[in-house]
DNA sequence: CCAAAAGTGTTCGTACTACACCCATGC
DNA sequence: GCATGGGTGTAGTACGAACACTTTTGG
């Protein structure tokens, strides 16, 4: 079946930058798909059906490609440069998301071997203009880390303050003083001790914390 | 001539929120056009041709509808709610701009009587989802006033500190202390005295200032 | 001389910065 | 007992907030 218009219409896609902090580094989830004009890894993306909302398209892509649900998802920016897809004019409404990498489930629709994390500092050559999209997403993330509580969205159910500090350091690109970071994050009253401890080697075990209101992202400062 | 695709494609438009501070109030430029599905005023918008970049579409719309050139223009967000245009699926890539209202020229393409400024606090009923777009733009503007030098983009060639303070107060929605505001804005080293004075009634004339680097918008704080 | 807006400093509190040592554990 | 990361307090500084009176002009 064909669809006809009186003037040219672009395709609209939702592309998603999936961030996680893994192995003490900010990483991005990239996918290698067959049937694309580039033989390269790239972001998760899909054409947005005319019967779905943009946010819904992004959510479905996130679910089907990465097995992620109920994660923080924010529209980033729209990229529409002529020629970004050599096949036709494509307007890409980009989103970004933050997740603890443990939440990633093997997905139904995708061969797991084609989905891989890459450190932001060691990205391979990327399909389309996805390098540019990731660059913009990284800037937005770094900025929002400073003035919102978005950083907590990287965390698992339970985490130590050192793990949280690493997340802040990796996502902002700044190193932080341990004492000052702890004072600051505790003063925000966003996390609480669980009472449990986490022993991870030949040293004093760390207190475990949880997020008081995990779904909430607020503007602070 | 017709254009045919194997699956439905949406139309993509660029919609522009044009802000100015006039009569001591934040205002938005709205347009009433014939041939639209709503008999209401709305934002300046146009279908983005498949051979033009998104930014370029926005610039042309700004130029042809409002006679504005060389103004600060920033992509805001993309709105694509199903049904936002009752005729077909439309993805609107929204932009916003800031201008001194004196820069507005009578435009060639539009009947001047159909272009009008409205105070943000006294908006009429609006076409499409333009009320929502303006709401988002207003939030973004207020936020950026706090951490960037975007506010100077509202100013004319020469202006007084009182005028500038009114711009900041109207765009952020906060009232400011005169002495603190002056200390702050001067400490940024963004503006300089022109040496001239501006006499406007039965009171002491105000010093006129100019922007040192008018095209520049920086992140501060 | 009166009304109106322009211009100008100081004090206080708070929030960020810098900085070094003891603690609990596994091996 | 030693290596490893976990945990803690204080002092200095810089920035934002509060606050009131004098100056210059037009009428």
JSON list of C-alpha atoms in Angstrom, two decimals, chain A residues 14-16 46 48 53-63 73 93 95:
[
{"chain": "A", "resi": 14, "resn": "UNK", "atom": "CA", "xyz": [13.01, 8.66, 17.28]},
{"chain": "A", "resi": 15, "resn": "UNK", "atom": "CA", "xyz": [16.67, 8.01, 18.12]},
{"chain": "A", "resi": 16, "resn": "UNK", "atom": "CA", "xyz": [17.74, 7.24, 21.67]},
{"chain": "A", "resi": 46, "resn": "UNK", "atom": "CA", "xyz": [12.93, 3.60, 14.64]},
{"chain": "A", "resi": 48, "resn": "UNK", "atom": "CA", "xyz": [7.78, 6.85, 14.25]},
{"chain": "A", "resi": 53, "resn": "UNK", "atom": "CA", "xyz": [3.05, 9.76, 19.93]},
{"chain": "A", "resi": 54, "resn": "UNK", "atom": "CA", "xyz": [6.74, 10.65, 19.72]},
{"chain": "A", "resi": 55, "resn": "UNK", "atom": "CA", "xyz": [7.37, 9.71, 23.36]},
{"chain": "A", "resi": 56, "resn": "UNK", "atom": "CA", "xyz": [5.62, 6.42, 22.83]},
{"chain": "A", "resi": 57, "resn": "UNK", "atom": "CA", "xyz": [7.82, 5.61, 19.83]},
{"chain": "A", "resi": 58, "resn": "UNK", "atom": "CA", "xyz": [10.90, 6.29, 21.90]},
{"chain": "A", "resi": 59, "resn": "UNK", "atom": "CA", "xyz": [9.59, 4.13, 24.74]},
{"chain": "A", "resi": 60, "resn": "UNK", "atom": "CA", "xyz": [8.83, 1.25, 22.43]},
{"chain": "A", "resi": 61, "resn": "UNK", "atom": "CA", "xyz": [12.23, 1.43, 20.81]},
{"chain": "A", "resi": 62, "resn": "UNK", "atom": "CA", "xyz": [13.82, 1.44, 24.24]},
{"chain": "A", "resi": 63, "resn": "UNK", "atom": "CA", "xyz": [11.77, -1.53, 25.28]},
{"chain": "A", "resi": 73, "resn": "UNK", "atom": "CA", "xyz": [13.38, 9.46, 29.18]},
{"chain": "A", "resi": 93, "resn": "UNK", "atom": "CA", "xyz": [13.65, 13.48, 17.21]},
{"chain": "A", "resi": 95, "resn": "UNK", "atom": "CA", "xyz": [15.83, 11.30, 23.19]}
]
